[in-house]
Coordinates of N, CA, C and O in Angstrom, one line a residue:
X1170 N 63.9 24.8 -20.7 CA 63.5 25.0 -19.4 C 63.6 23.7 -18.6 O 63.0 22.7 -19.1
X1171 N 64.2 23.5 -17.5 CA 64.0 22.6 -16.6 C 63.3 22.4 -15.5 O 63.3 21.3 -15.0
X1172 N 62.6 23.4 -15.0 CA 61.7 23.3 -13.8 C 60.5 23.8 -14.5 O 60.5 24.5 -15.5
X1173 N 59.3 23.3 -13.8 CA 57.6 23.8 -14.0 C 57.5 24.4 -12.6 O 57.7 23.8 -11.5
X1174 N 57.2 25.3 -12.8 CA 56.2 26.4 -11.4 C 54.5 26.3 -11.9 O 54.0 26.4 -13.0
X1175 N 54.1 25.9 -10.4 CA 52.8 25.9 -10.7 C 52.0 26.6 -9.3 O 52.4 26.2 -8.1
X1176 N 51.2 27.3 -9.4 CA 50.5 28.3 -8.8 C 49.6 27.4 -7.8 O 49.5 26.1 -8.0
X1177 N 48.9 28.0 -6.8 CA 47.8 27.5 -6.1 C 47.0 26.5 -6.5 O 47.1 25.4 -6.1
X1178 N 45.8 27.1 -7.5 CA 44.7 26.0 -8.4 C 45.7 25.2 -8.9 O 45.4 24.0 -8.8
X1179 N 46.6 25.3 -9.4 CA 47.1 24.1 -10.6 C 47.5 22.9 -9.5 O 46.8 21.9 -9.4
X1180 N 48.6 23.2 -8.7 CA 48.8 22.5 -7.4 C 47.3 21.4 -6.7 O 47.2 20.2 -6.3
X1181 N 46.3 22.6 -6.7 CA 45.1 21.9 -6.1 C 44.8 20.7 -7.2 O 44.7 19.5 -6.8
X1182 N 44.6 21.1 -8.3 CA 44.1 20.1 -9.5 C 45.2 19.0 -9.9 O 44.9 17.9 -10.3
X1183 N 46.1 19.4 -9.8 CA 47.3 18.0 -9.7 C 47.0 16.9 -8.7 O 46.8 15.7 -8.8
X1184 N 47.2 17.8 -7.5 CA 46.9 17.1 -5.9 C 45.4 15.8 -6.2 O 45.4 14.6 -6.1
X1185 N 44.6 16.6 -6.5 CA 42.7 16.4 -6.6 C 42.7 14.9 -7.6 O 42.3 13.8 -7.4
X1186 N 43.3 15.3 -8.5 CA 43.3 14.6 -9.1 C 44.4 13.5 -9.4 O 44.2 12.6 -10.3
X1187 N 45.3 13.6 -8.7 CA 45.9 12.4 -8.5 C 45.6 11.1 -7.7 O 46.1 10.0 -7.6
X1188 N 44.6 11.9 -6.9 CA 43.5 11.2 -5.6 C 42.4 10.2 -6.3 O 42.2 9.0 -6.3
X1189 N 41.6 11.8 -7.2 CA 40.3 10.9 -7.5 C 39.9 12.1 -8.3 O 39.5 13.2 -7.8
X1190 N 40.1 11.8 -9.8 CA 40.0 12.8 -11.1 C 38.3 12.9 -11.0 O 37.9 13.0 -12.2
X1191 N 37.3 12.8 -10.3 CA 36.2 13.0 -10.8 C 35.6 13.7 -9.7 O 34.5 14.1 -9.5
X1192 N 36.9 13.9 -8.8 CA 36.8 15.2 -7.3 C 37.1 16.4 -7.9 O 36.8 17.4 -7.2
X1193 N 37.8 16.5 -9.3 CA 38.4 17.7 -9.4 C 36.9 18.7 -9.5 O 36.8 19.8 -9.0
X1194 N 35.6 18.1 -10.3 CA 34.4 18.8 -10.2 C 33.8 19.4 -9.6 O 33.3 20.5 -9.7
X1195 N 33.9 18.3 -8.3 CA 33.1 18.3 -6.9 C 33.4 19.4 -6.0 O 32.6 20.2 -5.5
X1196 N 35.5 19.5 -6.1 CA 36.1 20.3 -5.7 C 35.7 21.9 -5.1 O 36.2 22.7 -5.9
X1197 N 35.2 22.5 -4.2 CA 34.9 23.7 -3.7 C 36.1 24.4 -4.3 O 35.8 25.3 -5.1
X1198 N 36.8 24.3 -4.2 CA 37.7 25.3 -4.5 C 38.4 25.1 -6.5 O 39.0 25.9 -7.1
X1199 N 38.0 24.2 -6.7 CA 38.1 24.0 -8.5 C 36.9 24.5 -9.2 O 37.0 24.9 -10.3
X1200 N 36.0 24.5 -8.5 CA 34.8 24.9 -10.0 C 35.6 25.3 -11.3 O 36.8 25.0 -11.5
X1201 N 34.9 25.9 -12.0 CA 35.9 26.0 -13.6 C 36.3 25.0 -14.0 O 36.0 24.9 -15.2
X1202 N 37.0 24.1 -13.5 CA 38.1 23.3 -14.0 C 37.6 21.5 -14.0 O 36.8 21.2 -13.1
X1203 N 38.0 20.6 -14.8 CA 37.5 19.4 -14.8 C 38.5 18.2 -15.1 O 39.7 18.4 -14.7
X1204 N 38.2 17.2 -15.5 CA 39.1 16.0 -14.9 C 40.1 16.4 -16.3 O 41.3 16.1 -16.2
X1205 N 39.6 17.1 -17.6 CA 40.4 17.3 -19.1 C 42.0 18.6 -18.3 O 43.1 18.9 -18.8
X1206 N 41.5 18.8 -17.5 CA 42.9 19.8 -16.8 C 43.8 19.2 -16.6 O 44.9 19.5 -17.0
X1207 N 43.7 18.3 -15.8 CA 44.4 17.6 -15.0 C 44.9 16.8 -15.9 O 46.1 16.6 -15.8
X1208 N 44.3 16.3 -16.8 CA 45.2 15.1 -18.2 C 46.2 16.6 -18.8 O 47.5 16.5 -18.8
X1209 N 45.8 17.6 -19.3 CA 46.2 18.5 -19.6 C 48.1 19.2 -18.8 O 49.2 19.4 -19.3
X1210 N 47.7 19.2 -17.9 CA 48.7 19.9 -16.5 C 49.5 18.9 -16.1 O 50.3 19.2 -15.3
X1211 N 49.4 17.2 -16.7 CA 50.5 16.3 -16.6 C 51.0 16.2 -18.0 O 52.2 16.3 -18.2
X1212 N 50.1 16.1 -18.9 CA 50.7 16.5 -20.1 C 51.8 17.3 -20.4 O 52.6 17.1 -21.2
X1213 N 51.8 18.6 -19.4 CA 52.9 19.7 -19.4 C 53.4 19.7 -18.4 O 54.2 20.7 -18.3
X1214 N 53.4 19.0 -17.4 CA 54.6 18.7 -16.7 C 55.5 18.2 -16.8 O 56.6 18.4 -16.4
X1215 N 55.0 16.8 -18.0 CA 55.8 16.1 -18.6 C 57.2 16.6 -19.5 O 58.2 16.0 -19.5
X1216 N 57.0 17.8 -20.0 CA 58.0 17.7 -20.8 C 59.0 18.6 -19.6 O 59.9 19.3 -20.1
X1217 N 58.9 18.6 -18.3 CA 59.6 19.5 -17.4 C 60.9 18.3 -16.8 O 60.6 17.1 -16.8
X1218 N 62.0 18.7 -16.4 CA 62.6 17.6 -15.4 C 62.4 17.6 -13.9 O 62.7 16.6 -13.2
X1219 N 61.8 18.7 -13.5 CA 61.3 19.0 -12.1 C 60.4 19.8 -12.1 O 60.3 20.7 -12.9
X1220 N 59.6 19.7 -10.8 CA 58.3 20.3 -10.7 C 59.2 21.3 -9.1 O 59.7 20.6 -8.3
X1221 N 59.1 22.9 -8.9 CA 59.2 23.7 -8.1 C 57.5 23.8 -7.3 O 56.5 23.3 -7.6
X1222 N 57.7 24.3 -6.6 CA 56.8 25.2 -5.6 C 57.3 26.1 -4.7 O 58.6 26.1 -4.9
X1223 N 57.0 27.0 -3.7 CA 57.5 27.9 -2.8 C 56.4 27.5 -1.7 O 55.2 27.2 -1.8
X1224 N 57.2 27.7 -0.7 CA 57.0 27.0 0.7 C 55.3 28.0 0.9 O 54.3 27.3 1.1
X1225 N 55.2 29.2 0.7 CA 53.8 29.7 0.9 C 52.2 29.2 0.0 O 51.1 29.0 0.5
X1226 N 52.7 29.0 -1.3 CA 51.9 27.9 -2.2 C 51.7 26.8 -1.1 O 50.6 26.9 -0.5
X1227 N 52.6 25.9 -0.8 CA 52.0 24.7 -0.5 C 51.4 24.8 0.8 O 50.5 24.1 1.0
X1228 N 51.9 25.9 2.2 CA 51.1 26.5 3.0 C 49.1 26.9 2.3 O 48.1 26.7 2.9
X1229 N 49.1 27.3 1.2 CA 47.5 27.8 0.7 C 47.2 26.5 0.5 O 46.4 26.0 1.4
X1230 N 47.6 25.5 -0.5 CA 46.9 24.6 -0.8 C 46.4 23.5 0.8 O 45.3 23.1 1.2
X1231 N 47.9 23.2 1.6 CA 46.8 22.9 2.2 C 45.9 22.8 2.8 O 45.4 21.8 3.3
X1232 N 45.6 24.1 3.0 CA 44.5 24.7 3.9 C 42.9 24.6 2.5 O 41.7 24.4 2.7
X1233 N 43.7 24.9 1.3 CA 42.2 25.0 0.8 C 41.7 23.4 0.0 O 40.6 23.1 -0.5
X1234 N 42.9 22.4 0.2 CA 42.5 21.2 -0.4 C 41.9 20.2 0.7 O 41.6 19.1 0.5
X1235 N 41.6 20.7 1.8 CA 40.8 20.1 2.6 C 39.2 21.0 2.8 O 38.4 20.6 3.6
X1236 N 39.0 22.0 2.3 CA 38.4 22.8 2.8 C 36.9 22.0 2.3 O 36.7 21.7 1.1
X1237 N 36.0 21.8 3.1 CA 34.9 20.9 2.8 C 35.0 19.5 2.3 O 34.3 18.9 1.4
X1238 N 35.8 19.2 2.9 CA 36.6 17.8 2.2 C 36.3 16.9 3.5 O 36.9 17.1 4.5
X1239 N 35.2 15.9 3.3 CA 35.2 15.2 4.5 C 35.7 13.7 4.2 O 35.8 13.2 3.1
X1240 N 36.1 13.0 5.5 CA 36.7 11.6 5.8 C 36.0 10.8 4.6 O 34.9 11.0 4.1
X1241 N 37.0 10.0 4.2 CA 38.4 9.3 3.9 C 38.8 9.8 3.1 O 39.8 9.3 2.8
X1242 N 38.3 11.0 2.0 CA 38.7 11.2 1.3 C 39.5 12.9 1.6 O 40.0 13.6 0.8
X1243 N 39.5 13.0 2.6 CA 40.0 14.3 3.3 C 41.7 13.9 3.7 O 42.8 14.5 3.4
X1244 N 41.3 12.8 4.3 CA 42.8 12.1 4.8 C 43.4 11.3 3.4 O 44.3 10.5 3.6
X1245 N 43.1 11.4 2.4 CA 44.1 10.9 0.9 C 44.3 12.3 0.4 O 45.5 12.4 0.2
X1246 N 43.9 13.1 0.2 CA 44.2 14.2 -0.1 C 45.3 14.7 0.6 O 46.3 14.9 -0.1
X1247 N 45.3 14.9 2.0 CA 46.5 15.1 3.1 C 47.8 14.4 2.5 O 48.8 15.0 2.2
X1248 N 47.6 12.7 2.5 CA 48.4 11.6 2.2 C 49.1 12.0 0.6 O 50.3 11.7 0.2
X1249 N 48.1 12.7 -0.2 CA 49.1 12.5 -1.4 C 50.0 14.2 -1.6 O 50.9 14.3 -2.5
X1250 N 49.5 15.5 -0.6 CA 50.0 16.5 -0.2 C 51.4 16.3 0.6 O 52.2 17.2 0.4
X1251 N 51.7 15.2 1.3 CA 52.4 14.9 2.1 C 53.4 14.1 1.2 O 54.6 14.5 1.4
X1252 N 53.4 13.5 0.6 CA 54.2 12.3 -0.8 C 55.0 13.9 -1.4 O 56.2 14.0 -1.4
X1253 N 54.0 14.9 -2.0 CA 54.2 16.2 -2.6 C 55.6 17.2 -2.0 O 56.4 17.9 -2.7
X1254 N 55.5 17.1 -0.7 CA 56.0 17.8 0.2 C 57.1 16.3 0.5 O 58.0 16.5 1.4
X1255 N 57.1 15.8 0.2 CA 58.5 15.2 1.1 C 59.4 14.9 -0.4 O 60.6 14.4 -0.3
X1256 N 58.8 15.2 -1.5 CA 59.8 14.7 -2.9 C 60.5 15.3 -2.6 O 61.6 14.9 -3.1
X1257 N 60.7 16.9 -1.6 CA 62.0 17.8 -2.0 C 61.5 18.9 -3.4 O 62.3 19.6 -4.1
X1258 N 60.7 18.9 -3.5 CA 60.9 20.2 -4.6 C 60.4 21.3 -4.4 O 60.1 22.1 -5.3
X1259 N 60.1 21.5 -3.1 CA 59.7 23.2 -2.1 C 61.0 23.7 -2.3 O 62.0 23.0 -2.2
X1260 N 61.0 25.1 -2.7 CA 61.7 25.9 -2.7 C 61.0 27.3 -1.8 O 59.9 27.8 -1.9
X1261 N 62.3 27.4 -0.8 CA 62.0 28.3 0.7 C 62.4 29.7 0.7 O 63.5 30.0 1.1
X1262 N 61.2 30.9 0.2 CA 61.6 31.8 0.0 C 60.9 32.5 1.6 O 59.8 32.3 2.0
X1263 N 61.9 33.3 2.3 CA 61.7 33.8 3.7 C 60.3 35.0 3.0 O 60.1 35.6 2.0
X1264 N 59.5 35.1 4.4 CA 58.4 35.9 4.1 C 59.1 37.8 3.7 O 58.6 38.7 3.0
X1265 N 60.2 37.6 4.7 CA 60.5 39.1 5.0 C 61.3 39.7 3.2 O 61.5 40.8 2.8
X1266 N 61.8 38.2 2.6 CA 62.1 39.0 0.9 C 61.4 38.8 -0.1 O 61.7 39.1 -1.2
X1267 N 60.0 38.1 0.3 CA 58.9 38.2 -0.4 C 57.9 39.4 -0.2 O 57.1 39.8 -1.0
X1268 N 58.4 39.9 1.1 CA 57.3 41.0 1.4 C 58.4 42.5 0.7 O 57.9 43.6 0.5
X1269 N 59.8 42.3 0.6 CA 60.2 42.8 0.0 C 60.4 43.2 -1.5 O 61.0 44.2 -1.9
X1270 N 59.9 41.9 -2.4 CA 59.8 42.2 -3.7 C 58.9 43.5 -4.0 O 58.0 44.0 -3.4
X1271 N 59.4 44.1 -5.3 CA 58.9 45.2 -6.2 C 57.5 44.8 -6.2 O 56.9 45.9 -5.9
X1272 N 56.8 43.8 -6.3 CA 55.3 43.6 -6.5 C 54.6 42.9 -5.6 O 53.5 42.4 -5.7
X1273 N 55.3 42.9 -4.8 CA 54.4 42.4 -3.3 C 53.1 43.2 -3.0 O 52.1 42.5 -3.0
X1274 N 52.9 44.6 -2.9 CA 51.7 45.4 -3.0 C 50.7 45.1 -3.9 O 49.5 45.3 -3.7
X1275 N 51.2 44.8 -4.9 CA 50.2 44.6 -5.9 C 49.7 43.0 -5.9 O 48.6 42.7 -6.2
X1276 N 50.6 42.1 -5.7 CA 50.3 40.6 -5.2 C 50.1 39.6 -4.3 O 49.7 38.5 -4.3
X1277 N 50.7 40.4 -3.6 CA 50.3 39.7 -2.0 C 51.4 38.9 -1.8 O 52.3 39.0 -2.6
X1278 N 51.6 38.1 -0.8 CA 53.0 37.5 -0.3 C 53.1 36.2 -1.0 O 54.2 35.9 -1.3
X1279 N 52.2 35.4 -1.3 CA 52.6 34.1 -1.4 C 52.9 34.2 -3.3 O 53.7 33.5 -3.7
X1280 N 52.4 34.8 -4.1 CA 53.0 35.9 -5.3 C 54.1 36.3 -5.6 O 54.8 36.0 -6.6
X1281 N 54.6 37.0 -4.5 CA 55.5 37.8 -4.6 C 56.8 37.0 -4.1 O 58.0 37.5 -4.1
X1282 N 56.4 35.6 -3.6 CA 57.4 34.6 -3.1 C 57.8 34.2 -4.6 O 58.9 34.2 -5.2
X1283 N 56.6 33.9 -5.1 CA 57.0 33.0 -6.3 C 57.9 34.0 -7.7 O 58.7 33.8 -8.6
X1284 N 57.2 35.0 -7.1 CA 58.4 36.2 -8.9 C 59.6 35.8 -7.9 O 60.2 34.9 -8.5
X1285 N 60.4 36.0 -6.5 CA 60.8 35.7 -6.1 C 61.8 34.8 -6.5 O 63.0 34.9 -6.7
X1286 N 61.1 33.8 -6.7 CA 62.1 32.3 -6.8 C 61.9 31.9 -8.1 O 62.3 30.8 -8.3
X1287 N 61.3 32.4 -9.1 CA 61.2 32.6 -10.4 C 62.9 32.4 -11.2 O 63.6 32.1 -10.2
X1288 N 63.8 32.3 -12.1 CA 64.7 32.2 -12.5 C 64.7 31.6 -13.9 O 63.8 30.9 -14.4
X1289 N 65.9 31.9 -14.7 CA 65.6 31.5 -16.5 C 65.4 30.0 -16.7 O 64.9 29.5 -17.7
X1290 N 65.9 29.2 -15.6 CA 65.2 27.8 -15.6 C 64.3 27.7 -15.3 O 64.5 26.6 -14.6
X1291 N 63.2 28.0 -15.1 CA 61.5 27.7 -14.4 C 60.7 28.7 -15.2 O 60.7 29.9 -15.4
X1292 N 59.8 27.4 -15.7 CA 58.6 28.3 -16.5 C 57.4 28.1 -15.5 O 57.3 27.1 -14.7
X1293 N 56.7 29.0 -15.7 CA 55.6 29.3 -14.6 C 54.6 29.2 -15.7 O 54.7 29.6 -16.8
X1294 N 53.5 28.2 -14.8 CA 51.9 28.2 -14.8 C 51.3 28.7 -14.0 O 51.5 28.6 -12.8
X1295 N 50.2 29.5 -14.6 CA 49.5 30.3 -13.3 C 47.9 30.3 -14.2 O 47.8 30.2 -15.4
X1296 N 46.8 30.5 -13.3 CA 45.6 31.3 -13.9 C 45.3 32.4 -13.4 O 44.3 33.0 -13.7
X1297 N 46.4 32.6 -12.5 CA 46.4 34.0 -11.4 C 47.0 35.5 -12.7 O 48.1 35.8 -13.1
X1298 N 46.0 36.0 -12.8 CA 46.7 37.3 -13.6 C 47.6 37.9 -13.5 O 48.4 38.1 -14.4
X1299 N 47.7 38.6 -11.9 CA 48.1 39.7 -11.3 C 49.8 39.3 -11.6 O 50.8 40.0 -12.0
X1300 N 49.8 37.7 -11.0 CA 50.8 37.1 -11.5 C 51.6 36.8 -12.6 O 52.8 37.2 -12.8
X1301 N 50.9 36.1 -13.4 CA 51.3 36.0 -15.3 C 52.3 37.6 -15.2 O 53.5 37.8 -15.1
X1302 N 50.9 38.6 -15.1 CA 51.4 40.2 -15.6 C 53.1 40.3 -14.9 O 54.2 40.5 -15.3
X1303 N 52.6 40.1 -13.6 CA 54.3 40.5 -13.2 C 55.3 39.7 -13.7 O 56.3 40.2 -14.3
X1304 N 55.2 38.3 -13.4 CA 56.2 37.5 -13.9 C 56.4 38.2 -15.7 O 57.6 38.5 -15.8
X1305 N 55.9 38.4 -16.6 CA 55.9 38.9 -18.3 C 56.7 40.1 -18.0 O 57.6 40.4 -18.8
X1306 N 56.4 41.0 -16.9 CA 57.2 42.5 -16.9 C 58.0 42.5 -16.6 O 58.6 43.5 -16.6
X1307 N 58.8 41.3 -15.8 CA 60.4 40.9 -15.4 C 60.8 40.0 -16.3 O 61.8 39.4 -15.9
X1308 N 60.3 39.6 -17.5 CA 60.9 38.7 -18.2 C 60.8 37.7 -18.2 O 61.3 37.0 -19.2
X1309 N 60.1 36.9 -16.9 CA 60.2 35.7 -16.6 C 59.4 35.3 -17.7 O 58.8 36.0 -18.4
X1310 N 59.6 33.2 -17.8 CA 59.1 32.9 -18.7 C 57.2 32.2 -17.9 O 57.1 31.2 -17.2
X1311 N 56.4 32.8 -18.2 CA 54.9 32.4 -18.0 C 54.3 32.4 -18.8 O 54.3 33.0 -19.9
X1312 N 53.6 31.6 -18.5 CA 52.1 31.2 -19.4 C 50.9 31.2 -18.3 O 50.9 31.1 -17.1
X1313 N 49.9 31.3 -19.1 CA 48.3 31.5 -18.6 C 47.9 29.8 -18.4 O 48.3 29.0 -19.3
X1314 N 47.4 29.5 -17.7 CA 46.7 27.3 -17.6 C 45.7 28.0 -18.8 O 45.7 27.5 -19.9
X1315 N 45.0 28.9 -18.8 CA 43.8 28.7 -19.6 C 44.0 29.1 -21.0 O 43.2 28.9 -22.0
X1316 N 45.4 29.8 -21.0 CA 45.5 29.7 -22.3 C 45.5 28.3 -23.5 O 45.2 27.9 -24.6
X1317 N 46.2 27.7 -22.3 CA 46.6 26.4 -22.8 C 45.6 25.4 -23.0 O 45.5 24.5 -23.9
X1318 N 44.7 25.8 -21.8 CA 43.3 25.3 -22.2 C 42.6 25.4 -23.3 O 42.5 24.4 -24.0
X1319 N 41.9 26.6 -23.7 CA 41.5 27.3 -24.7 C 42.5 26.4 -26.0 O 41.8 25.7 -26.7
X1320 N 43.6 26.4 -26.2 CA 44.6 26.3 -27.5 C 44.4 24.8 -27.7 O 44.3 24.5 -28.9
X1321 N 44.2 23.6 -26.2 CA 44.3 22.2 -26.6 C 43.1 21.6 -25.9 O 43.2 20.5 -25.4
X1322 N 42.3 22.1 -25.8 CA 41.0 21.0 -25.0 C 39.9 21.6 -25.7 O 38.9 21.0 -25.4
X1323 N 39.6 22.7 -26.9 CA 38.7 22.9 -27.8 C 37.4 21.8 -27.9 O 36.5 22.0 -28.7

């Protein structure tokens, strides 16, 4: 595999914690998850040659990576969102063939972007179910973050 797909939360906890790994806690929108994720989620990025996203992912995150996020630490979060977005590794799936995928109903658009732009080079992280499930019934290659959790942070 050459590319990592990574979902909403994982995105957030990359971001969070490339800022300030002891926000990932604080984080409103991370509960669950802690600074051992984020060592975790570079750990497996690592063995990737590029990191993917779809243009509607990075639309969610940054609306929820600021969400109760006040100054100065609102504006590095932006700054390292912005670093994220200008590497080039958005991949731009139009809303109107996202809203036409087979599982858009059942996953909603920003989902249904990513089975979308899914392909035999890109393995997908998600903790989103609805997702894992569809991506597994098209073959794609996915994995669960918490499985991976559960297996190496014991």
């Amino acid at each position: 595999m050459r590319f990592a797909a990574i979902d909403t939360n994982l995105l957030l906890i990359l971001i969070v914690g490339h800022v300030s790994i002891p926000h990932i806690k604080k984080h409103k929108r991370l509960r669950g998850y802690g600074p051992q994720d984020y060592d975790l989620l570079v750990n497996v990025l690592e063995k990737f040659q590029d990191l993917r996203v779809v243009t509607h992912a990075m639309a969610e995150v940054s609306n929820l990576l600021v969400y109760g996020v006040h100054e100065p630490l609102r504006s590095r979060f932006l700054a390292a969102l912005k670093v994220l977005v200008e590497s080039g590794i958005e991949h731009h799936i139009p809303s109107d063939a996202a809203a036409g995928h087979p599982d858009f109903l059942r996953v909603g658009l920003t989902d249904a972007a990513w089975l979308e732009s899914l392909d035999s080079e890109t393995f997908l992280l998600t903790d989103d179910a609805l997702l894992l499930h569809a991506a597994l019934s098209r073959d794609l290659q996915a994995v669960r973050f918490s499985d991976l959790r559960s297996r190496f942070l014991v």
